[in-house]
Short mmCIF file of C-alpha atoms in Angstrom, two decimals:
data_model
loop_
_atom_site.label_atom_id
_atom_site.label_comp_id
_atom_site.label_asym_id
_atom_site.label_seq_id
_atom_site.Cartn_x
_atom_site.Cartn_y
_atom_site.Cartn_z
CA ASN A 1 -16.12 4.27 -13.20
CA ALA A 2 -15.31 5.76 -9.69
CA GLY A 3 -13.30 2.86 -8.30
CA VAL A 4 -12.52 3.38 -4.33
CA THR A 5 -14.07 6.48 -3.09
CA GLN A 6 -12.78 7.98 0.37
CA THR A 7 -14.58 10.54 2.26
CA PRO A 8 -13.70 13.09 3.75
CA LYS A 9 -10.70 14.01 2.20
CA PHE A 10 -9.59 16.08 5.17
CA ARG A 11 -10.48 16.01 8.85
CA ILE A 12 -9.23 18.04 12.09
CA LEU A 13 -10.50 15.95 15.28
CA LYS A 14 -9.98 17.08 19.03
CA ILE A 15 -8.66 14.51 21.18
CA GLY A 16 -11.42 11.98 22.56
CA GLN A 17 -13.60 12.84 19.76
CA SER A 18 -15.04 9.79 17.51
CA MET A 19 -15.48 9.64 13.68
CA THR A 20 -16.19 7.40 11.07
CA LEU A 21 -13.83 7.34 7.68
CA GLN A 22 -16.13 6.05 4.71
CA CYS A 23 -14.70 3.87 2.08
CA ALA A 24 -16.98 2.61 -0.91
CA GLN A 25 -15.96 0.58 -4.01
CA ASP A 26 -18.02 0.02 -7.31
CA MET A 27 -16.00 -2.85 -8.70
CA ASN A 28 -17.66 -5.74 -6.72
CA HIS A 29 -14.36 -6.51 -5.06
CA ASN A 30 -14.38 -8.99 -2.14
CA TYR A 31 -11.21 -7.90 -0.57
CA MET A 32 -10.95 -4.46 1.04
CA TYR A 33 -8.31 -2.92 3.24
CA TRP A 34 -7.62 0.07 5.41
CA TYR A 35 -4.20 1.46 5.79
CA ARG A 36 -2.27 4.16 7.82
CA GLN A 37 0.46 5.83 6.35
CA ASP A 38 2.78 8.05 8.57
CA PRO A 39 5.03 10.80 7.20
CA GLY A 40 7.80 9.30 5.29
CA MET A 41 6.92 5.93 6.09
CA GLY A 42 5.22 2.79 4.30
CA LEU A 43 1.59 1.88 4.70
CA LYS A 44 0.57 -0.26 7.86
CA LEU A 45 -2.47 -2.58 7.58
CA ILE A 46 -5.17 -1.70 10.14
CA TYR A 47 -8.06 -4.04 9.26
CA TYR A 48 -9.17 -5.95 6.04
CA SER A 49 -12.09 -8.01 5.14
CA VAL A 50 -12.53 -10.92 2.75
CA GLY A 51 -16.29 -10.34 2.04
CA ALA A 52 -19.40 -8.98 3.56
CA GLY A 53 -19.51 -9.81 7.37
CA ILE A 54 -15.98 -10.81 7.70
CA THR A 55 -13.34 -8.75 9.12
CA ASP A 56 -9.99 -9.26 10.66
CA LYS A 57 -7.20 -7.23 12.37
CA GLY A 58 -4.13 -6.28 10.47
CA GLU A 59 -0.92 -5.10 12.03
CA VAL A 60 -1.98 -1.93 13.81
CA PRO A 61 -5.79 -2.46 14.97
CA ASN A 62 -5.80 -0.72 18.35
CA GLY A 63 -8.09 2.35 18.52
CA TYR A 64 -9.95 1.25 15.33
CA ASN A 65 -12.96 -0.67 14.47
CA VAL A 66 -14.46 -1.75 11.16
CA SER A 67 -17.63 -3.29 9.81
CA ARG A 68 -18.74 -4.88 6.36
CA SER A 69 -22.35 -5.15 6.02
CA THR A 70 -22.10 -4.79 2.33
CA THR A 71 -19.64 -5.72 -0.33
CA GLU A 72 -19.44 -1.91 -1.40
CA ASP A 73 -18.74 -0.26 2.04
CA PHE A 74 -16.03 -0.70 4.67
CA PRO A 75 -16.10 2.02 7.12
CA LEU A 76 -13.38 2.79 9.74
CA ARG A 77 -14.25 3.94 13.18
CA LEU A 78 -11.92 5.85 15.36
CA GLU A 79 -13.02 5.77 18.94
CA LEU A 80 -11.50 8.30 21.65
CA ALA A 81 -9.03 9.99 18.95
CA ALA A 82 -5.48 10.35 20.15
CA PRO A 83 -2.72 12.22 18.75
CA SER A 84 -0.71 9.31 17.63
CA GLN A 85 -3.67 8.58 15.23
CA THR A 86 -2.70 11.65 13.14
CA SER A 87 -1.90 10.04 9.81
CA VAL A 88 -3.23 9.47 6.13
CA TYR A 89 -5.62 6.80 5.96
CA PHE A 90 -6.13 4.73 2.64
CA CYS A 91 -8.73 2.22 1.82
CA ALA A 92 -8.23 -0.27 -0.89
CA SER A 93 -10.03 -3.07 -2.71
CA ARG A 94 -8.99 -6.04 -4.71
CA ASP A 95 -10.79 -8.85 -6.74
CA ASN A 96 -8.55 -11.72 -5.50
CA HIS A 97 -5.50 -12.81 -4.35
CA TYR A 98 -3.60 -12.33 -7.56
CA GLN A 99 -4.61 -8.85 -8.60
CA PRO A 100 -3.17 -5.66 -7.14
CA GLN A 101 -5.13 -3.60 -4.86
CA HIS A 102 -6.84 -0.34 -5.92
CA PHE A 103 -6.21 2.43 -3.69
CA GLY A 104 -8.76 5.44 -2.65
CA ASP A 105 -7.39 8.90 -2.68
CA GLY A 106 -6.84 8.87 1.15
CA THR A 107 -8.10 10.93 4.12
CA ARG A 108 -5.87 13.33 5.96
CA LEU A 109 -6.72 13.25 9.57
CA SER A 110 -5.11 15.49 12.24
CA ILE A 111 -5.85 15.18 15.77
CA LEU A 112 -5.07 18.14 18.11
CA GLU B 1 5.54 -11.05 11.43
CA LEU B 2 6.91 -10.45 7.98
CA LYS B 3 9.14 -7.71 7.49
CA VAL B 4 9.86 -5.73 4.05
CA GLU B 5 13.01 -3.85 3.79
CA GLN B 6 13.78 -1.80 0.70
CA ASN B 7 17.22 -0.01 -0.28
CA PRO B 8 18.17 2.61 -0.87
CA LEU B 9 15.65 4.66 0.96
CA PHE B 10 16.51 7.54 -0.88
CA LEU B 11 17.93 7.93 -4.36
CA SER B 12 19.17 10.84 -6.42
CA MET B 13 20.11 10.08 -9.96
CA GLN B 14 20.75 11.68 -13.04
CA GLU B 15 18.72 11.63 -16.13
CA GLY B 16 19.85 8.98 -18.69
CA LYS B 17 21.45 6.77 -15.82
CA ASN B 18 20.29 3.18 -14.72
CA TYR B 19 19.78 2.23 -11.12
CA THR B 20 18.18 -0.75 -9.15
CA ILE B 21 15.99 -0.58 -6.17
CA TYR B 22 15.85 -3.66 -3.79
CA CYS B 23 13.04 -5.30 -1.73
CA ASN B 24 13.97 -8.22 0.80
CA TYR B 25 11.25 -9.84 2.64
CA SER B 26 11.73 -11.81 5.59
CA THR B 27 9.12 -15.09 5.08
CA THR B 28 7.73 -17.15 2.44
CA SER B 29 5.65 -15.53 -0.28
CA ASP B 30 5.56 -16.03 -3.77
CA ARG B 31 3.45 -12.86 -4.45
CA LEU B 32 5.05 -9.40 -4.66
CA TYR B 33 3.84 -5.95 -5.86
CA TRP B 34 5.44 -2.78 -6.67
CA TYR B 35 3.42 0.62 -6.26
CA ARG B 36 4.34 4.15 -7.20
CA GLN B 37 3.45 7.12 -5.17
CA ASP B 38 3.45 10.78 -6.10
CA PRO B 39 3.92 13.35 -3.36
CA GLY B 40 0.49 13.90 -1.68
CA LYS B 41 -1.26 11.60 -3.84
CA SER B 42 -2.42 7.72 -3.76
CA LEU B 43 -0.88 4.72 -4.56
CA GLU B 44 -0.71 3.07 -8.04
CA SER B 45 -0.07 -0.33 -9.08
CA LEU B 46 2.93 -1.05 -11.24
CA PHE B 47 3.75 -4.47 -11.41
CA VAL B 48 2.30 -7.86 -10.03
CA LEU B 49 4.92 -10.76 -9.59
CA LEU B 50 3.29 -14.11 -8.85
CA SER B 51 6.06 -16.73 -9.27
CA ASN B 52 9.64 -17.35 -8.73
CA GLY B 53 11.56 -15.86 -11.74
CA ALA B 54 8.86 -13.50 -12.94
CA VAL B 55 10.03 -10.43 -14.90
CA LYS B 56 7.51 -7.58 -15.89
CA GLN B 57 8.66 -4.62 -17.89
CA GLU B 58 6.77 -1.34 -18.47
CA GLY B 59 8.43 1.51 -20.21
CA ARG B 60 11.94 2.00 -18.50
CA LEU B 61 11.08 0.06 -15.39
CA MET B 62 11.43 -3.67 -15.07
CA ALA B 63 10.72 -5.71 -11.95
CA SER B 64 11.75 -9.16 -11.04
CA LEU B 65 11.23 -11.79 -8.33
CA ASP B 66 13.41 -14.40 -6.76
CA THR B 67 11.38 -16.25 -4.19
CA LYS B 68 14.33 -18.41 -3.09
CA ALA B 69 16.28 -15.35 -2.31
CA ARG B 70 13.21 -13.60 -1.01
CA LEU B 71 14.38 -10.71 -3.19
CA SER B 72 12.41 -8.55 -5.78
CA THR B 73 14.24 -5.75 -7.83
CA LEU B 74 12.91 -2.64 -9.71
CA HIS B 75 15.44 -1.63 -12.41
CA ILE B 76 15.29 1.73 -13.96
CA THR B 77 16.98 2.17 -17.42
CA ALA B 78 17.81 5.56 -18.58
CA ALA B 79 15.91 7.41 -16.14
CA VAL B 80 13.72 10.45 -16.76
CA HIS B 81 12.42 13.40 -14.52
CA ASP B 82 8.87 12.03 -14.81
CA LEU B 83 9.95 8.80 -12.67
CA SER B 84 10.44 10.87 -9.41
CA ALA B 85 8.30 9.28 -7.16
CA THR B 86 8.36 7.14 -4.04
CA TYR B 87 8.45 3.48 -5.15
CA PHE B 88 6.79 0.81 -2.69
CA CYS B 89 7.14 -3.17 -2.53
CA ALA B 90 4.54 -4.98 -0.60
CA VAL B 91 4.24 -8.71 0.13
CA ASP B 92 1.00 -10.71 1.22
CA MET B 93 1.34 -13.84 3.17
CA ALA B 94 1.60 -17.05 1.45
CA ASP B 95 -1.06 -18.86 3.25
CA THR B 96 -3.89 -16.58 3.44
CA GLY B 97 -2.95 -13.71 1.00
CA ASN B 98 -4.87 -11.38 3.12
CA GLN B 99 -1.99 -9.62 5.34
CA PHE B 100 -0.31 -7.06 3.61
CA TYR B 101 3.13 -5.65 4.39
CA PHE B 102 4.64 -2.77 2.82
CA GLY B 103 8.38 -1.66 2.56
CA THR B 104 9.19 1.89 3.97
CA GLY B 105 9.73 2.90 0.33
CA THR B 106 12.33 4.49 -1.90
CA SER B 107 12.11 8.17 -2.72
CA LEU B 108 13.45 8.91 -6.21
CA THR B 109 14.51 11.98 -7.43
CA VAL B 110 15.76 12.21 -10.93
CA ILE B 111 17.91 15.30 -11.81
CA PRO B 112 17.90 16.70 -14.98
#
């Protein structure tokens, strides 16, 4: 059982480049989330989705976009990467409001 | 915006000692989650607390929730080195349950 799978694990981008962080879950969870974690800090919610075709902004959405065309996949798009987006990005999913989130292993992104 | 505060931020304790980590949050919610994160790793769910007065225990860790005081505690009994990690509490909004807010974390070091 793979759970939540994030790719890539590491990436270095130049300022102004774009990329997509992939997230897939095989648990048939409706709820999916994207977070960023800056060094020594807690997680900040970027975007979330309550089901295929439905997405909404979290606490820090600026500079990011998401889509949810299937239940399994929830990619996060960075357009025009900036140094402030250097962070560790975690994807998570859960079954319903009363369950904890299951987290992927994270993507470590550096923008130089 | 919901704020989640943890204290202490850093905790160094000797093996065998007891201690409590506190998590305060600023608005109504009756769902609180505790997670553990080892250095460079993802987050692992520890406890889900779903109602006022809820208490959960697993091994040397016990979590409780007081929704009236907007306070959760994570109590560590007879600490061992393996408990060294960063502990996060997280709260979701009472109305939708979709916006998640994490505390800044408590970095625990257990000294032999």
